[in-house]
Coordinates of C-alpha atoms and ligand atoms in Angstrom, one line a residue:
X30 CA 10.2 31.6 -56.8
X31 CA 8.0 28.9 -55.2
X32 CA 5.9 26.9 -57.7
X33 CA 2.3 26.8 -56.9
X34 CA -0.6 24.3 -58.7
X35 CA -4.0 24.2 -58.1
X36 CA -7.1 22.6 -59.6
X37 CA -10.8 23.2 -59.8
X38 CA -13.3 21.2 -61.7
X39 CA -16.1 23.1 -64.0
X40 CA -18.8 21.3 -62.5
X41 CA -21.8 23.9 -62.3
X42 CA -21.3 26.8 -61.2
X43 CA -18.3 28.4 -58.7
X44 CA -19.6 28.6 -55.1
X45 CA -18.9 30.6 -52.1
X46 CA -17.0 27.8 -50.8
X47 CA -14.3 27.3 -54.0
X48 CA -14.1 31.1 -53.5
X49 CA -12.8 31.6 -49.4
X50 CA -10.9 28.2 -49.7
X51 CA -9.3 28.5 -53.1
X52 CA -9.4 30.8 -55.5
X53 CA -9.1 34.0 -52.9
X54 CA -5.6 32.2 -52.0
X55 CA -4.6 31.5 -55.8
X56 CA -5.4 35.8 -56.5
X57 CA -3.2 36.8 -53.7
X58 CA -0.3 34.4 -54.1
X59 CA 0.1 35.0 -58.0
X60 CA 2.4 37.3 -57.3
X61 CA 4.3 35.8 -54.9
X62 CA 4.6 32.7 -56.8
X63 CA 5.4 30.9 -60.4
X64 CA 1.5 29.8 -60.4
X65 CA -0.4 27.0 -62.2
X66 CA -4.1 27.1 -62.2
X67 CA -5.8 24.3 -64.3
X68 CA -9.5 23.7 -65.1
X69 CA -9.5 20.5 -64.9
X70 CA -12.3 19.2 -67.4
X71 CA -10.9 15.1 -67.3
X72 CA -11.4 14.8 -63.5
X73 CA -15.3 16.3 -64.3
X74 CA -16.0 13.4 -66.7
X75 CA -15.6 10.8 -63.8
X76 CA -19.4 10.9 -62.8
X77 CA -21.3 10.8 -66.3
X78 CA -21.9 14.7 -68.3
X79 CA -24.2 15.1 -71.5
X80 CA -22.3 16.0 -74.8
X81 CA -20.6 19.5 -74.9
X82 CA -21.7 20.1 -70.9
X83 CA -18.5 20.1 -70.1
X84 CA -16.7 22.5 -72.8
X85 CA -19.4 25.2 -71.7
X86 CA -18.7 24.4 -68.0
X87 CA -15.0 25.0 -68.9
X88 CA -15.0 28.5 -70.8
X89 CA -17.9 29.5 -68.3
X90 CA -15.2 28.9 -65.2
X91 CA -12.3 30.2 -67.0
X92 CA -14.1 33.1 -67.1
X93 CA -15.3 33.2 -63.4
X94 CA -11.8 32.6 -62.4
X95 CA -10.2 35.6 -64.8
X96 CA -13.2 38.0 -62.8
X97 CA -12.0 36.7 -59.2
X98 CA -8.4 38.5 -60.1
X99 CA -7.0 35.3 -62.1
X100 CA -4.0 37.7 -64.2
X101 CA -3.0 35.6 -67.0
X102 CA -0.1 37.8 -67.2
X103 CA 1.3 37.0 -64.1
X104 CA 0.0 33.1 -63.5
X105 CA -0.4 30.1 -66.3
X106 CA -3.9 29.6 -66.6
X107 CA -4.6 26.6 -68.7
X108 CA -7.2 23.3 -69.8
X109 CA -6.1 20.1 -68.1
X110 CA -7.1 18.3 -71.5
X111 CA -5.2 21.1 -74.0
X112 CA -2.3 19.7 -72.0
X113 CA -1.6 15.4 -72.9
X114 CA 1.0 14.5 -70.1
X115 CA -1.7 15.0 -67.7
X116 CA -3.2 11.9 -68.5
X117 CA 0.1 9.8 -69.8
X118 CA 1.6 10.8 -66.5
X119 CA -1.6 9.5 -64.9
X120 CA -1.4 6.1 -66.1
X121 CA 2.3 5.8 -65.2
X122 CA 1.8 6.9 -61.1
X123 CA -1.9 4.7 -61.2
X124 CA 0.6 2.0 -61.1
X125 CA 2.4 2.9 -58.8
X126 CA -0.6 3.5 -56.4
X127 CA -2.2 0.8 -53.8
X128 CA -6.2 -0.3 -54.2
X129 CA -5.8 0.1 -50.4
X130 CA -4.9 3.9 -51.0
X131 CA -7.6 4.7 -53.3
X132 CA -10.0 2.5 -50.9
X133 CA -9.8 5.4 -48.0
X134 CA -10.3 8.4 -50.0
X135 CA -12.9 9.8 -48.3
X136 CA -13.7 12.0 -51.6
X137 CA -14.4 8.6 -53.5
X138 CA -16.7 7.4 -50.6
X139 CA -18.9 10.4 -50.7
X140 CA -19.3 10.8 -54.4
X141 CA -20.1 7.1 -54.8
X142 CA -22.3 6.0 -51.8
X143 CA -25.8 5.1 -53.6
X144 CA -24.6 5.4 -57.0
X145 CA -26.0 3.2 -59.7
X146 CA -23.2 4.0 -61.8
X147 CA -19.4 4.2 -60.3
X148 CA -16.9 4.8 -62.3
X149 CA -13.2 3.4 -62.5
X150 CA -12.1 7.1 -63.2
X151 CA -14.1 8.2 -59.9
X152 CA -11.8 5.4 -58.7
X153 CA -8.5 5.8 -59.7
X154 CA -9.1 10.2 -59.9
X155 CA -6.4 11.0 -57.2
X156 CA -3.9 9.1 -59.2
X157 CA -4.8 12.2 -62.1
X158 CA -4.7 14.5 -59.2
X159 CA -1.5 13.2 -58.5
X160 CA -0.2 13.7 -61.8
X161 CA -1.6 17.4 -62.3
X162 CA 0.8 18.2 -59.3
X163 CA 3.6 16.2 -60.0
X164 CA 4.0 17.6 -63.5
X165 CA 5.0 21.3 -62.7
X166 CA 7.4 20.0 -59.9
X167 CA 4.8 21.8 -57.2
X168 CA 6.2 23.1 -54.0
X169 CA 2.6 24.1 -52.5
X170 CA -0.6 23.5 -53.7
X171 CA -3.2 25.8 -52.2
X172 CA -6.7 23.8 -51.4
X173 CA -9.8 23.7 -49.1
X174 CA -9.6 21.0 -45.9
X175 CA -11.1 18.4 -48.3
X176 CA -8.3 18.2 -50.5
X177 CA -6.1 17.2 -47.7
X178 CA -6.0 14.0 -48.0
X179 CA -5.3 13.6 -51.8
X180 CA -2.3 16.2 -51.8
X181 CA -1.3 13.7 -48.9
X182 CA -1.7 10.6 -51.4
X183 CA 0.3 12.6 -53.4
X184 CA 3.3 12.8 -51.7
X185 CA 3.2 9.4 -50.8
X186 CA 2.9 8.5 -54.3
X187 CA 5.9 10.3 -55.5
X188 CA 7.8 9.5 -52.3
X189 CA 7.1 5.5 -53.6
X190 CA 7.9 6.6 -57.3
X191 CA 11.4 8.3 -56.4
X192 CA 12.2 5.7 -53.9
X193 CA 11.3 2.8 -56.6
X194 CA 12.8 4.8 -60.6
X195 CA 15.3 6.9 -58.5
X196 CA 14.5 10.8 -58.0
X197 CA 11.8 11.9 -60.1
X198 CA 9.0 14.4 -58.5
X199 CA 9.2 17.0 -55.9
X200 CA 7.1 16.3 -53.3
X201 CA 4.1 19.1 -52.8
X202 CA 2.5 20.7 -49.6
X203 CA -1.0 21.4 -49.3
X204 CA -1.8 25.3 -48.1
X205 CA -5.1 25.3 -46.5
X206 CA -6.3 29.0 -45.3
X207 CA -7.2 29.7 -41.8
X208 CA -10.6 31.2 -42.3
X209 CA -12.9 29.6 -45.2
X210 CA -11.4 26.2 -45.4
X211 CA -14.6 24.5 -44.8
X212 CA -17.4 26.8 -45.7
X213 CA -20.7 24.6 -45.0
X214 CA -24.2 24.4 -46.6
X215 CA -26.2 27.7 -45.3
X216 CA -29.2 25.3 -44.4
X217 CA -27.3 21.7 -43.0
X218 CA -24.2 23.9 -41.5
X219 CA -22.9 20.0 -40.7
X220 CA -22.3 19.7 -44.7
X221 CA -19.7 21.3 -46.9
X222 CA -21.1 23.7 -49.6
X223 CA -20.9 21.7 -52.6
X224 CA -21.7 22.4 -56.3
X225 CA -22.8 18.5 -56.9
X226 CA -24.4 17.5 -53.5
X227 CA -25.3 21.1 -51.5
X228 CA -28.6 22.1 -51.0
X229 CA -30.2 25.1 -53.2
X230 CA -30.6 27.7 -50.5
X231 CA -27.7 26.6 -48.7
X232 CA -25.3 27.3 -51.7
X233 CA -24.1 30.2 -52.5
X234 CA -23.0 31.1 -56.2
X235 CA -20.2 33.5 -57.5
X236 CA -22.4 34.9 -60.3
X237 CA -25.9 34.6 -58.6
X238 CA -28.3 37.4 -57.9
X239 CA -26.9 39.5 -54.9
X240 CA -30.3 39.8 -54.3
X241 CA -31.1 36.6 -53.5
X242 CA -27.5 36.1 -51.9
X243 CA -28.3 38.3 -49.2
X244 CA -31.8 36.4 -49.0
X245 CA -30.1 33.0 -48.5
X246 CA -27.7 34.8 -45.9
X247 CA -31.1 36.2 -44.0
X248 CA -32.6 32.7 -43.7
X249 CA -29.1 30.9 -42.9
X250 CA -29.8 28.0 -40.5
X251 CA -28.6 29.0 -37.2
X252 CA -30.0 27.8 -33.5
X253 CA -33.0 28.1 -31.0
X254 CA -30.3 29.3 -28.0
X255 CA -29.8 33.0 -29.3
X256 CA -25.5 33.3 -28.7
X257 CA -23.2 34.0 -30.8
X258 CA -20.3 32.3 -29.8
X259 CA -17.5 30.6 -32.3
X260 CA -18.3 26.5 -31.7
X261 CA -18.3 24.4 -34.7
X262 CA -19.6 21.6 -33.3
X263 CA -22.0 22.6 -31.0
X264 CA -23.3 25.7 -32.7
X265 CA -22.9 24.8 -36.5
X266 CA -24.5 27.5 -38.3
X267 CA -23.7 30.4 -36.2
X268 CA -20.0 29.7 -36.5
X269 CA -20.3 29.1 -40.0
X270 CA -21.6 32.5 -40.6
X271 CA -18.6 33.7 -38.3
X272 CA -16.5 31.7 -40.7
X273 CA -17.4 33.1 -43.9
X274 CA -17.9 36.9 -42.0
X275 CA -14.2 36.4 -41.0
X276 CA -12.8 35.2 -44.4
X277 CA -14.5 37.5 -46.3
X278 CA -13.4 41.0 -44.5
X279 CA -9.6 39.5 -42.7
X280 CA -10.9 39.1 -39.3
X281 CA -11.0 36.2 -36.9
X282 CA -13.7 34.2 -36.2
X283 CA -13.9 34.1 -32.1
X284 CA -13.1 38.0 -32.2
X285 CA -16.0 38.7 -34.3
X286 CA -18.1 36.5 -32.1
X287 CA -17.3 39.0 -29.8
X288 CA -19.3 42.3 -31.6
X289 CA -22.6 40.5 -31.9
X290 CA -25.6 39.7 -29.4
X291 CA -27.7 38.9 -31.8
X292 CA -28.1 36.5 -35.3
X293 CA -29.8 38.7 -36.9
X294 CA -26.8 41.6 -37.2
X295 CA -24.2 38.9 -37.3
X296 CA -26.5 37.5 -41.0
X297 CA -26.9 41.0 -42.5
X298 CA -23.4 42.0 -42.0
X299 CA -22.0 38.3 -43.2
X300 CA -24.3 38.8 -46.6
X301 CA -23.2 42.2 -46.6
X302 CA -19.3 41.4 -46.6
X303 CA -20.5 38.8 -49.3
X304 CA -22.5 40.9 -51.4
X305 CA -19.5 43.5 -51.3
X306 CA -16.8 40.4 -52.2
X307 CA -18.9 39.0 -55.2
X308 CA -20.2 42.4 -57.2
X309 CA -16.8 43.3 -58.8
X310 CA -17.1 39.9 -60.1
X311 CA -19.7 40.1 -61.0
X312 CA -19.2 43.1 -63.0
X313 CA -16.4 41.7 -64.2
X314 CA -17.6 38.6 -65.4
X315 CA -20.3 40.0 -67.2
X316 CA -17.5 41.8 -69.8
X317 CA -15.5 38.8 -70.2
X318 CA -18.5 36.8 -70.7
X319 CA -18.9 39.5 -74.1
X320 CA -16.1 38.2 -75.5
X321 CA -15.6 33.9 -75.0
X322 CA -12.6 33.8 -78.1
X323 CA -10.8 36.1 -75.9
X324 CA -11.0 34.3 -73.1
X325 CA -10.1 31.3 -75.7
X326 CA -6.9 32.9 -76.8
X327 CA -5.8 32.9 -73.0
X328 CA -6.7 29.3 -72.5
X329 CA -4.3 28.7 -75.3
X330 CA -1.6 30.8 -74.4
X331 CA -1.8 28.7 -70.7
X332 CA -1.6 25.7 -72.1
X333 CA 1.4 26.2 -74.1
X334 CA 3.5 27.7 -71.2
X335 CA 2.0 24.4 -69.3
X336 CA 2.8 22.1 -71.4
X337 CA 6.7 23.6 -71.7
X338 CA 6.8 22.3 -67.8
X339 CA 5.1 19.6 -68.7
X340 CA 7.0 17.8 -71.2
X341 CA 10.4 17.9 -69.6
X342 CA 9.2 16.3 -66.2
X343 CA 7.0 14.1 -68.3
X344 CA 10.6 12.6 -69.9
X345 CA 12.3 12.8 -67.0
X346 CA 9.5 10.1 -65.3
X347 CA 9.7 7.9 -68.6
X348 CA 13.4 8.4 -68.6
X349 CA 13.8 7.4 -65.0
X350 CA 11.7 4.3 -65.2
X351 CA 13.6 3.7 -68.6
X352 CA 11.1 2.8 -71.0
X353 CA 12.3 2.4 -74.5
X354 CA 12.7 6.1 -76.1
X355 CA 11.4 6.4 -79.5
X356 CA 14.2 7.1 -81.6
Ligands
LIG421 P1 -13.2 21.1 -56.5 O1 -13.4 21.5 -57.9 O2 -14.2 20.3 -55.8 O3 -12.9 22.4 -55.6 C1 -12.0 23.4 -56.0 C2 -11.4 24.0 -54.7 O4 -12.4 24.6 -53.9 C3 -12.2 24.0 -52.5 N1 -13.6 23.9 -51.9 C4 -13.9 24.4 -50.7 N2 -13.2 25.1 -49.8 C5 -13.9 25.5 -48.7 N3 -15.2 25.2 -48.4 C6 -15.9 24.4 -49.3 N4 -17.2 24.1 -49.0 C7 -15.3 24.0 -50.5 N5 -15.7 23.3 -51.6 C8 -14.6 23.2 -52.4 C9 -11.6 22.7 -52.7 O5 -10.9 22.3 -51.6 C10 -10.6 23.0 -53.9 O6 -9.4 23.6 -53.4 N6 -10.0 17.3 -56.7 C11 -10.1 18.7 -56.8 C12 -9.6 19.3 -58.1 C13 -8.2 19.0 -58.5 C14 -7.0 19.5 -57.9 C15 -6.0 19.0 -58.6 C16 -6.8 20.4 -56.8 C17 -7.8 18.2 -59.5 N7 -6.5 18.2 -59.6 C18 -4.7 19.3 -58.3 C19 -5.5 20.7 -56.5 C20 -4.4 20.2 -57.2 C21 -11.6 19.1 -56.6 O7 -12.4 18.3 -56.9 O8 -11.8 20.4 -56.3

């Protein structure tokens, strides 16, 4: 079987976006797959959290995750911090990456633009990202379009690595879907939905109010000239809503286009397909939420199966550069 790895960081709370380019792609490939999915809680201390924000975050998205479908009888579902080689393997493949590299992530220049605080972590994160891949020796690691461009570091990273210690890491492939890749802000459709930097009404959450999800649906940005035609660049917030309509019930976006004359169908059956996509989750979440040392025991039981991967690729980097072994 394939090996599969993904990330997600518990910064507050799951979105619409996480949902049609990531997590909907992790449910339906657990099976076909030996699957990794890691909250991962170091990557969400890069910009600055209060005390204990982000243990909550963590055992709040865990259980968001396990209510999308996550089985943790079929896939390893695990801490990125109950697991140490994440961060040893880190520091190893940080030097083995260029200033240059880091320099054109596109992630680091969004997150850090006006900042009065930037943080080396923020910096050097993709080197981490790299090493939560490398670890599991990852054949595909399924992501939104805006984690293109580190899974691409990645390979180039462990490409330099092999070709520098001698065979080390398997190099990954990022699988992006073809609907819901790029879901954007409901109210700047020019933006991506974001948990950090999205506007309120634009941003739809997993565990929000269906009432008010169909609101934000109703009063979704669109345009003055009244078609409903799949553009993204000249029509923005129409397509967006095709977007999301498509990845929510398996269609395709310029079909659908097709069915409508009108914005106002095209929104209530978009919030509609949403509504009907987020209330088993809902439900869902709300038992898990009942019972957190449950969902505690899984985390556990993930990060021992994780770190049993972990540990043998871990050695075989340290043994291939040939640092001293402790004996
Ligand atoms: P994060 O936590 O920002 O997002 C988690 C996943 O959701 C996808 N996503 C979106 N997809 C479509 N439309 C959107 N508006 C949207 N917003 C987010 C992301 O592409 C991602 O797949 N750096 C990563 C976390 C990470 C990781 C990893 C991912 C750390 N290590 C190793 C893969 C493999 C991040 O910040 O994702």
């Amino acid at each position: 079987m394939p090996r599969v790895f993904s990330g997600i960081q518990p910064t507050g709370s799951l979105h619409l976006g996480n949902l049609l380019g990531a997590v909907r792609n992790w449910t339906e490939g657990q099976h076909r797959a030996d699957s990794f999915f890691c909250i991962v809680d170091l990557h969400a201390l890069t910009v600055p959290k209060r005390p204990g924000e982000v243990g909550d975050a963590t055992l709040e998205l865990a259980q968001v995750l396990l209510a999308c479908g996550l089985d943790p009888e079929v896939c390893t579902l695990f801490v990125q911090s109950h697991v140490h080689q994440h961060g040893e393997l880190a520091w190893l493949l940080q030097c083995v990456t260029a200033m240059g590299e880091l320099r054109r992530m596109t992630q680091f220049k969004d997150k850090s633009e006006g900042k009065d605080f930037v943080s080396a972590g923020l910096f050097t994160y993709p080197a981490l990202q790299a090493a939560d891949i490398l670890l599991y020796d990852t054949d595909s690691v399924p992501v939104g379009e805006d984690q293109r461009q580190h899974i691409e570091l990645t390979r180039d990273v462990a490409e330099r690595f092999n070709h520098r210690y001698g065979d080390t890491f398997v190099l990954p492939t990022a699988t992006v879907p073809a609907a819901g890749a790029r879901v954007m802000d409901l109210q700047e459709p020019t933006n991506k939905m974001s948990k950090s930097a999205g506007s309120d009404t634009g941003t739809v959450g997993l565990t929000e109010d269906l009432a008010s999800v169909a609101k934000k649906f109703k009063r979704a940005v669109t345009d003055s000239d009244g078609e409903v035609r799949y553009d993204p660049a000249a029509k923005p917030g129409v397509s967006n809503l095709l977007s999301i309509l498509a990845a929510s019930t398996g269609g395709e976006p310029a079909e659908l286009a097709e069915e409508y004359s009108q914005y106002g169908p095209l929104k209530s059956d978009t919030a509609d397909a949403v509504v009907a996509l987020l209330e088993p989750v809902q439900e869902r979440f709300g038992e898990l939420r009942a019972d957190p040392a449950e969902t505690a025991r899984l985390l556990r039981v993930g990060a021992e199966k994780a770190r049993s991967v972990a540990v043998d690729v871990m050695a075989r980097a340290r043994a291939n550069i040939g640092l001293l072994p402790l004996t």
